[in-house]
Amino acid sequence: MMPAHADDTRPLGRRDYLAAMITGLVAFIVYALTAAPGVLPGDSGEFQLAAPLLGVVHPTGYPLYLLLGKLWTLLVPLGDMAYRMNLLSAVFSALAVACFCVLSRQLGLGTVTSAIAALTLAFGRTFWSQAVRAEVYALNSLFTVVLFLLAMRGGEASGSKTMPAQSGGALVMIAGYWQHLLRLCRPCLFPFVLGLAVFAHHRLAILLIPALIVLAADRNQGWPDGRHPIPGMRHPNRASGVACLVAFLLPALLNLYVPWRAPATPYLRLPVGGGPELVLYRNTLADFLAEISGSVFRGSLELPTAGLSVRLAMAWHLLMQQFGPVGLSLAAIGLVGLRRRPRFAIALVLAYVAVLAFCLVYYIGDIADLFTPSYIVIALWIAGGISLLATMARRIARWPGQACILTLAALLPMTLLTANWPALDMSKETATRTAWQNLLGRSLPQGAILVSNDRDEMTPMWYLQYVEGVRPDLIGLFPKIIADSQFSTLGSLLDWLLARGQKPYLIKQMPGLEVKYSLQAANGLAQVTGYAAAMPVQPDRPLDSSLGGVVRLIGADVSKLPSAGEVMTVTLYWLPDAIMSEDYHSFVQLMTADGERQAGSDHRPGEAFYPTSMWMSGDVIVDRHVIPLPTLLAPGTYDLHAGMYSYPSLKRLPLTGSNETTIALGSVQIR
């Protein structure tokens, strides 16, 4: 039977928990049907690899997730290890949805309202995407909801009476002592869970602490006065304070997982030929602190002074993807409705603003996933908005009005479900496994080195190697595999390998690398066999002209005696003098004596994989231009000019110490 009001202040009962379980089960069924069936690229591949092996992953280590993942892969004999880890995310997300129902009911919102808001959260694009792949964000969502729930429930009466020992003998005595023990431990539950979230999982939970304190201290929700901000501590003393502090810090010990498992993690020491093995983690105190602190990511934090509008637009776009205009309208109504509960409103706004502000200044590739705690807050506002509208409708039209509002609100999660299913259904995503099985199935020599410009592409290779035992002799490398300047870019990594006498294979086509490296086809892949320019460079037309003080043209080769209607090849040899801040285009022009352009070529040298912004001092860049000559081009002598310009501004780099913007290459005779 539907409650008399959309708000429901009765204590939570069996029906509420059953509704939460059903809501979570619905979400889990959807997630399980759309979960990826196997190995995935990126962090997902890394977690699919590390959990079964109890290995070490990128900062900040995520020991709790890996330990739970290992246990899950042992207990659930479904599919391969990669699929089991994907399914674990579905479980965490579904539990978060179920707990959200309980949280919403704890606010005094109706059971139906809570279920609708929970499914709206569940079927939003970002939240759903985290439930179908192995990632840490699903567990982080569960922690967020549970922490809100514990903060709110902390002030409830904990004085359930223990049964008198004399009324039932030894069994009742044991039960009484057990209840007493639980009552003593209850104040430590909230700080312990918070410590698990902060120290043993994702540092994003730190942003929620101010909101959780405000929420726990809220005296306007019908809780007893005199509450201590730490849930469950109604009458704090020094001993209970110490106990809570210990409970909060205790989960930090889980970080000892890293030095414990590092020696047994096979992919942390790679035997690259031609020198000592490549060590990714040295198990020293410095490396340990860097691992658990995430210091490598500090460079990703920056104030978006000029790009604030772009970041805000990105946040708004992601928000619309998650809830749509109807959901956000309901959230706005719910936020307005919270004026009756100012402290609770402040707590939720604090949580939302803290997460939003952090995401605006944190520049990483998967930033969309970090917004999720703020979406949980908005889902609570949506629940409040539905409740407020339903209550108003009931005042106007009694039961039919309330039922109409709740029915219309139920269309929101259904709409999100149908709209997002095609984009988020990963149940047929086998391309990653197929591609790597084909690549590793090639007859590559023992100990061959495979290189990508993208770390995310390489984690599935490591999974197949170390979990499934496919070609474990091969070595997979990528830029920034360790924090060392020799590995900072694709070019520096290839230089390091060539200096060791290695000839690595590229796992995919990388147009543009040919400007610096000699590439040969081998075993269906491109193999880096050396440098494109023979040393010392001896161009047909030696030059030494500097552009903008950042790059010099040291010479050019021109094809012999080209004829009208044919193509003429002009090869430019560039030598960078400094790091270039942008990707320039180069050009070659065929001019008459009076400066009239007859033919030419321009392009971005190095294309996507080795553009000018990646050129390093000391590189010799071989920049080939193929110039189609007009059929009606008159025979005679023409001048060749070259240069560089910025795109899309088309502003040319000037010659150093001159106002000229082109370099004269000399003349050419056209037959």
Short mmCIF file of N, CA and C in Angstrom, two decimals, residues 429-529:
data_model
loop_
_atom_site.label_atom_id
_atom_site.label_comp_id
_atom_site.label_asym_id
_atom_site.label_seq_id
_atom_site.Cartn_x
_atom_site.Cartn_y
_atom_site.Cartn_z
N GLU A 429 31.64 -7.13 -26.75
CA GLU A 429 32.95 -6.50 -26.95
C GLU A 429 34.05 -7.55 -26.82
N THR A 430 34.37 -8.15 -27.96
CA THR A 430 35.45 -9.14 -28.00
C THR A 430 36.61 -8.68 -28.89
N ALA A 431 36.51 -7.44 -29.38
CA ALA A 431 37.52 -6.96 -30.32
C ALA A 431 38.91 -6.90 -29.69
N THR A 432 38.98 -6.52 -28.42
CA THR A 432 40.28 -6.40 -27.76
C THR A 432 40.98 -7.75 -27.69
N ARG A 433 40.27 -8.76 -27.23
CA ARG A 433 40.87 -10.10 -27.15
C ARG A 433 41.25 -10.61 -28.54
N THR A 434 40.36 -10.43 -29.50
CA THR A 434 40.64 -10.93 -30.85
C THR A 434 41.88 -10.29 -31.44
N ALA A 435 41.98 -8.96 -31.30
CA ALA A 435 43.14 -8.25 -31.86
C ALA A 435 44.44 -8.73 -31.24
N TRP A 436 44.45 -8.89 -29.92
CA TRP A 436 45.69 -9.30 -29.25
C TRP A 436 46.01 -10.77 -29.48
N GLN A 437 45.00 -11.61 -29.58
CA GLN A 437 45.26 -13.01 -29.90
C GLN A 437 45.88 -13.13 -31.29
N ASN A 438 45.38 -12.33 -32.24
CA ASN A 438 45.96 -12.35 -33.58
C ASN A 438 47.39 -11.85 -33.57
N LEU A 439 47.63 -10.78 -32.81
CA LEU A 439 48.97 -10.20 -32.78
C LEU A 439 49.96 -11.14 -32.09
N LEU A 440 49.58 -11.70 -30.96
CA LEU A 440 50.48 -12.60 -30.24
C LEU A 440 50.62 -13.94 -30.94
N GLY A 441 49.71 -14.23 -31.87
CA GLY A 441 49.80 -15.47 -32.63
C GLY A 441 50.77 -15.40 -33.79
N ARG A 442 51.32 -14.22 -34.06
CA ARG A 442 52.30 -14.08 -35.14
C ARG A 442 53.62 -14.74 -34.73
N SER A 443 54.39 -15.09 -35.72
CA SER A 443 55.67 -15.77 -35.46
C SER A 443 56.76 -14.75 -35.12
N LEU A 444 56.56 -14.06 -34.01
CA LEU A 444 57.54 -13.08 -33.56
C LEU A 444 58.69 -13.80 -32.87
N PRO A 445 59.91 -13.28 -33.02
CA PRO A 445 61.07 -13.94 -32.39
C PRO A 445 60.97 -13.92 -30.87
N GLN A 446 61.67 -14.85 -30.24
CA GLN A 446 61.69 -14.95 -28.79
C GLN A 446 62.18 -13.64 -28.17
N GLY A 447 61.43 -13.14 -27.18
CA GLY A 447 61.83 -11.93 -26.48
C GLY A 447 61.62 -10.65 -27.27
N ALA A 448 60.85 -10.70 -28.35
CA ALA A 448 60.61 -9.50 -29.15
C ALA A 448 59.93 -8.43 -28.31
N ILE A 449 60.20 -7.18 -28.68
CA ILE A 449 59.65 -6.04 -27.94
C ILE A 449 58.54 -5.40 -28.78
N LEU A 450 57.37 -5.26 -28.17
CA LEU A 450 56.23 -4.63 -28.81
C LEU A 450 56.01 -3.27 -28.17
N VAL A 451 55.80 -2.26 -29.02
CA VAL A 451 55.71 -0.88 -28.53
C VAL A 451 54.42 -0.24 -29.02
N SER A 452 53.78 0.50 -28.13
CA SER A 452 52.65 1.34 -28.48
C SER A 452 52.89 2.74 -27.94
N ASN A 453 52.20 3.70 -28.50
CA ASN A 453 52.27 5.05 -27.95
C ASN A 453 51.28 5.24 -26.82
N ASP A 454 50.46 4.22 -26.55
CA ASP A 454 49.35 4.34 -25.61
C ASP A 454 49.39 3.19 -24.61
N ARG A 455 49.60 3.52 -23.35
CA ARG A 455 49.62 2.49 -22.31
C ARG A 455 48.34 1.68 -22.26
N ASP A 456 47.19 2.33 -22.53
CA ASP A 456 45.92 1.63 -22.43
C ASP A 456 45.83 0.45 -23.41
N GLU A 457 46.53 0.55 -24.53
CA GLU A 457 46.50 -0.53 -25.51
C GLU A 457 47.30 -1.75 -25.07
N MET A 458 48.22 -1.58 -24.13
CA MET A 458 49.14 -2.65 -23.78
C MET A 458 48.66 -3.51 -22.62
N THR A 459 47.75 -3.01 -21.78
CA THR A 459 47.35 -3.81 -20.62
C THR A 459 46.69 -5.13 -21.00
N PRO A 460 45.91 -5.21 -22.10
CA PRO A 460 45.37 -6.53 -22.46
C PRO A 460 46.46 -7.53 -22.82
N MET A 461 47.55 -7.06 -23.41
CA MET A 461 48.67 -7.96 -23.71
C MET A 461 49.21 -8.57 -22.44
N TRP A 462 49.40 -7.74 -21.42
CA TRP A 462 49.92 -8.25 -20.15
C TRP A 462 48.94 -9.24 -19.53
N TYR A 463 47.65 -8.97 -19.66
CA TYR A 463 46.66 -9.91 -19.12
C TYR A 463 46.80 -11.27 -19.80
N LEU A 464 46.84 -11.28 -21.12
CA LEU A 464 46.95 -12.55 -21.84
C LEU A 464 48.26 -13.26 -21.52
N GLN A 465 49.31 -12.49 -21.33
CA GLN A 465 50.61 -13.09 -21.02
C GLN A 465 50.65 -13.71 -19.63
N TYR A 466 50.30 -12.91 -18.64
CA TYR A 466 50.55 -13.32 -17.26
C TYR A 466 49.40 -14.08 -16.61
N VAL A 467 48.18 -13.87 -17.09
CA VAL A 467 47.03 -14.60 -16.53
C VAL A 467 46.74 -15.85 -17.34
N GLU A 468 46.82 -15.75 -18.67
CA GLU A 468 46.48 -16.89 -19.52
C GLU A 468 47.69 -17.57 -20.13
N GLY A 469 48.90 -17.02 -19.92
CA GLY A 469 50.11 -17.70 -20.35
C GLY A 469 50.39 -17.65 -21.83
N VAL A 470 49.89 -16.65 -22.55
CA VAL A 470 50.11 -16.52 -23.99
C VAL A 470 51.38 -15.69 -24.25
N ARG A 471 52.38 -16.29 -24.83
CA ARG A 471 53.64 -15.63 -25.20
C ARG A 471 54.19 -14.76 -24.07
N PRO A 472 54.46 -15.33 -22.90
CA PRO A 472 55.00 -14.51 -21.80
C PRO A 472 56.41 -14.02 -22.06
N ASP A 473 57.06 -14.50 -23.12
CA ASP A 473 58.42 -14.06 -23.42
C ASP A 473 58.47 -12.69 -24.05
N LEU A 474 57.37 -12.24 -24.65
CA LEU A 474 57.36 -10.94 -25.32
C LEU A 474 57.33 -9.81 -24.29
N ILE A 475 57.87 -8.67 -24.70
CA ILE A 475 57.94 -7.50 -23.81
C ILE A 475 57.08 -6.39 -24.40
N GLY A 476 56.18 -5.86 -23.61
CA GLY A 476 55.33 -4.75 -24.04
C GLY A 476 55.72 -3.46 -23.36
N LEU A 477 56.00 -2.43 -24.15
CA LEU A 477 56.45 -1.14 -23.61
C LEU A 477 55.61 0.00 -24.18
N PHE A 478 55.63 1.11 -23.47
CA PHE A 478 54.89 2.30 -23.89
C PHE A 478 55.50 3.51 -23.19
N PRO A 479 55.28 4.72 -23.71
CA PRO A 479 55.82 5.93 -23.06
C PRO A 479 55.30 6.08 -21.63
N LYS A 480 56.16 6.64 -20.78
CA LYS A 480 55.84 6.91 -19.37
C LYS A 480 55.61 5.62 -18.58
N ILE A 481 56.18 4.53 -19.05
CA ILE A 481 56.05 3.28 -18.30
C ILE A 481 56.73 3.41 -16.95
N ILE A 482 57.76 4.26 -16.87
CA ILE A 482 58.33 4.67 -15.60
C ILE A 482 58.56 6.18 -15.66
N ALA A 483 58.68 6.79 -14.50
CA ALA A 483 58.87 8.24 -14.42
C ALA A 483 60.33 8.58 -14.67
N ASP A 484 60.73 8.56 -15.93
CA ASP A 484 62.10 8.85 -16.32
C ASP A 484 62.05 9.54 -17.67
N SER A 485 62.91 10.54 -17.87
CA SER A 485 62.89 11.31 -19.11
C SER A 485 63.17 10.44 -20.33
N GLN A 486 63.87 9.32 -20.15
CA GLN A 486 64.15 8.43 -21.26
C GLN A 486 62.89 7.73 -21.77
N PHE A 487 61.81 7.81 -21.00
CA PHE A 487 60.58 7.14 -21.39
C PHE A 487 59.40 8.11 -21.47
N SER A 488 59.70 9.39 -21.54
CA SER A 488 58.64 10.39 -21.46
C SER A 488 57.81 10.47 -22.74
N THR A 489 58.40 10.15 -23.88
CA THR A 489 57.67 10.20 -25.15
C THR A 489 57.95 8.93 -25.94
N LEU A 490 57.17 8.74 -26.98
CA LEU A 490 57.39 7.59 -27.85
C LEU A 490 58.77 7.66 -28.49
N GLY A 491 59.20 8.85 -28.89
CA GLY A 491 60.51 9.00 -29.50
C GLY A 491 61.64 8.66 -28.55
N SER A 492 61.56 9.14 -27.31
CA SER A 492 62.62 8.86 -26.35
C SER A 492 62.66 7.37 -26.01
N LEU A 493 61.51 6.72 -25.97
CA LEU A 493 61.47 5.28 -25.71
C LEU A 493 62.13 4.51 -26.85
N LEU A 494 61.80 4.86 -28.09
CA LEU A 494 62.41 4.17 -29.23
C LEU A 494 63.91 4.44 -29.28
N ASP A 495 64.34 5.65 -28.95
CA ASP A 495 65.77 5.95 -28.91
C ASP A 495 66.47 5.08 -27.87
N TRP A 496 65.85 4.91 -26.71
CA TRP A 496 66.42 4.08 -25.65
C TRP A 496 66.58 2.64 -26.11
N LEU A 497 65.58 2.14 -26.82
CA LEU A 497 65.64 0.76 -27.31
C LEU A 497 66.70 0.60 -28.39
N LEU A 498 66.77 1.55 -29.32
CA LEU A 498 67.78 1.46 -30.38
C LEU A 498 69.18 1.55 -29.80
N ALA A 499 69.36 2.37 -28.76
CA ALA A 499 70.67 2.47 -28.12
C ALA A 499 71.08 1.16 -27.48
N ARG A 500 70.10 0.33 -27.12
CA ARG A 500 70.38 -0.99 -26.55
C ARG A 500 70.54 -2.06 -27.63
N GLY A 501 70.47 -1.66 -28.87
CA GLY A 501 70.59 -2.63 -29.95
C GLY A 501 69.31 -3.38 -30.25
N GLN A 502 68.18 -2.90 -29.73
CA GLN A 502 66.91 -3.57 -29.95
C GLN A 502 66.21 -3.00 -31.19
N LYS A 503 65.41 -3.83 -31.83
CA LYS A 503 64.63 -3.42 -32.99
C LYS A 503 63.16 -3.74 -32.70
N PRO A 504 62.49 -2.83 -32.04
CA PRO A 504 61.13 -3.12 -31.57
C PRO A 504 60.11 -3.14 -32.70
N TYR A 505 58.99 -3.80 -32.43
CA TYR A 505 57.86 -3.85 -33.35
C TYR A 505 56.78 -2.89 -32.86
N LEU A 506 56.14 -2.22 -33.80
CA LEU A 506 55.01 -1.35 -33.48
C LEU A 506 53.73 -2.17 -33.56
N ILE A 507 52.87 -2.07 -32.55
CA ILE A 507 51.68 -2.92 -32.53
C ILE A 507 50.61 -2.44 -33.50
N LYS A 508 50.80 -1.26 -34.10
CA LYS A 508 49.81 -0.72 -35.03
C LYS A 508 50.51 0.24 -35.98
N GLN A 509 49.81 0.65 -36.99
CA GLN A 509 50.34 1.66 -37.89
C GLN A 509 50.44 2.99 -37.15
N MET A 510 51.60 3.64 -37.26
CA MET A 510 51.80 4.93 -36.61
C MET A 510 52.36 5.92 -37.63
N PRO A 511 51.49 6.44 -38.50
CA PRO A 511 51.95 7.36 -39.54
C PRO A 511 52.67 8.56 -38.95
N GLY A 512 53.81 8.88 -39.50
CA GLY A 512 54.60 10.02 -39.05
C GLY A 512 55.92 9.62 -38.43
N LEU A 513 56.02 8.41 -37.89
CA LEU A 513 57.29 7.99 -37.28
C LEU A 513 58.40 7.89 -38.31
N GLU A 514 58.02 7.74 -39.58
CA GLU A 514 59.04 7.60 -40.63
C GLU A 514 59.87 8.86 -40.81
N VAL A 515 59.45 10.00 -40.25
CA VAL A 515 60.27 11.20 -40.38
C VAL A 515 61.55 11.09 -39.56
N LYS A 516 61.56 10.20 -38.56
CA LYS A 516 62.75 10.03 -37.74
C LYS A 516 63.34 8.63 -37.82
N TYR A 517 62.48 7.62 -38.01
CA TYR A 517 62.93 6.24 -37.91
C TYR A 517 62.79 5.50 -39.23
N SER A 518 63.64 4.50 -39.39
CA SER A 518 63.56 3.59 -40.53
C SER A 518 62.64 2.44 -40.14
N LEU A 519 61.57 2.26 -40.89
CA LEU A 519 60.57 1.23 -40.59
C LEU A 519 60.56 0.19 -41.70
N GLN A 520 60.52 -1.08 -41.32
CA GLN A 520 60.46 -2.18 -42.28
C GLN A 520 59.34 -3.12 -41.88
N ALA A 521 58.66 -3.67 -42.89
CA ALA A 521 57.59 -4.64 -42.63
C ALA A 521 58.20 -5.96 -42.19
N ALA A 522 57.68 -6.52 -41.09
CA ALA A 522 58.18 -7.80 -40.58
C ALA A 522 57.07 -8.48 -39.79
N ASN A 523 56.73 -9.70 -40.18
CA ASN A 523 55.70 -10.48 -39.49
C ASN A 523 54.36 -9.73 -39.42
N GLY A 524 54.07 -9.00 -40.47
CA GLY A 524 52.82 -8.27 -40.51
C GLY A 524 52.79 -7.01 -39.69
N LEU A 525 53.92 -6.64 -39.10
CA LEU A 525 54.02 -5.42 -38.30
C LEU A 525 55.13 -4.54 -38.85
N ALA A 526 55.16 -3.30 -38.39
CA ALA A 526 56.27 -2.40 -38.73
C ALA A 526 57.34 -2.53 -37.67
N GLN A 527 58.57 -2.78 -38.11
CA GLN A 527 59.69 -2.92 -37.17
C GLN A 527 60.61 -1.71 -37.30
N VAL A 528 60.98 -1.14 -36.17
CA VAL A 528 61.90 -0.01 -36.15
C VAL A 528 63.31 -0.57 -36.22
N THR A 529 64.00 -0.30 -37.33
CA THR A 529 65.33 -0.89 -37.54
C THR A 529 66.46 0.12 -37.38
#
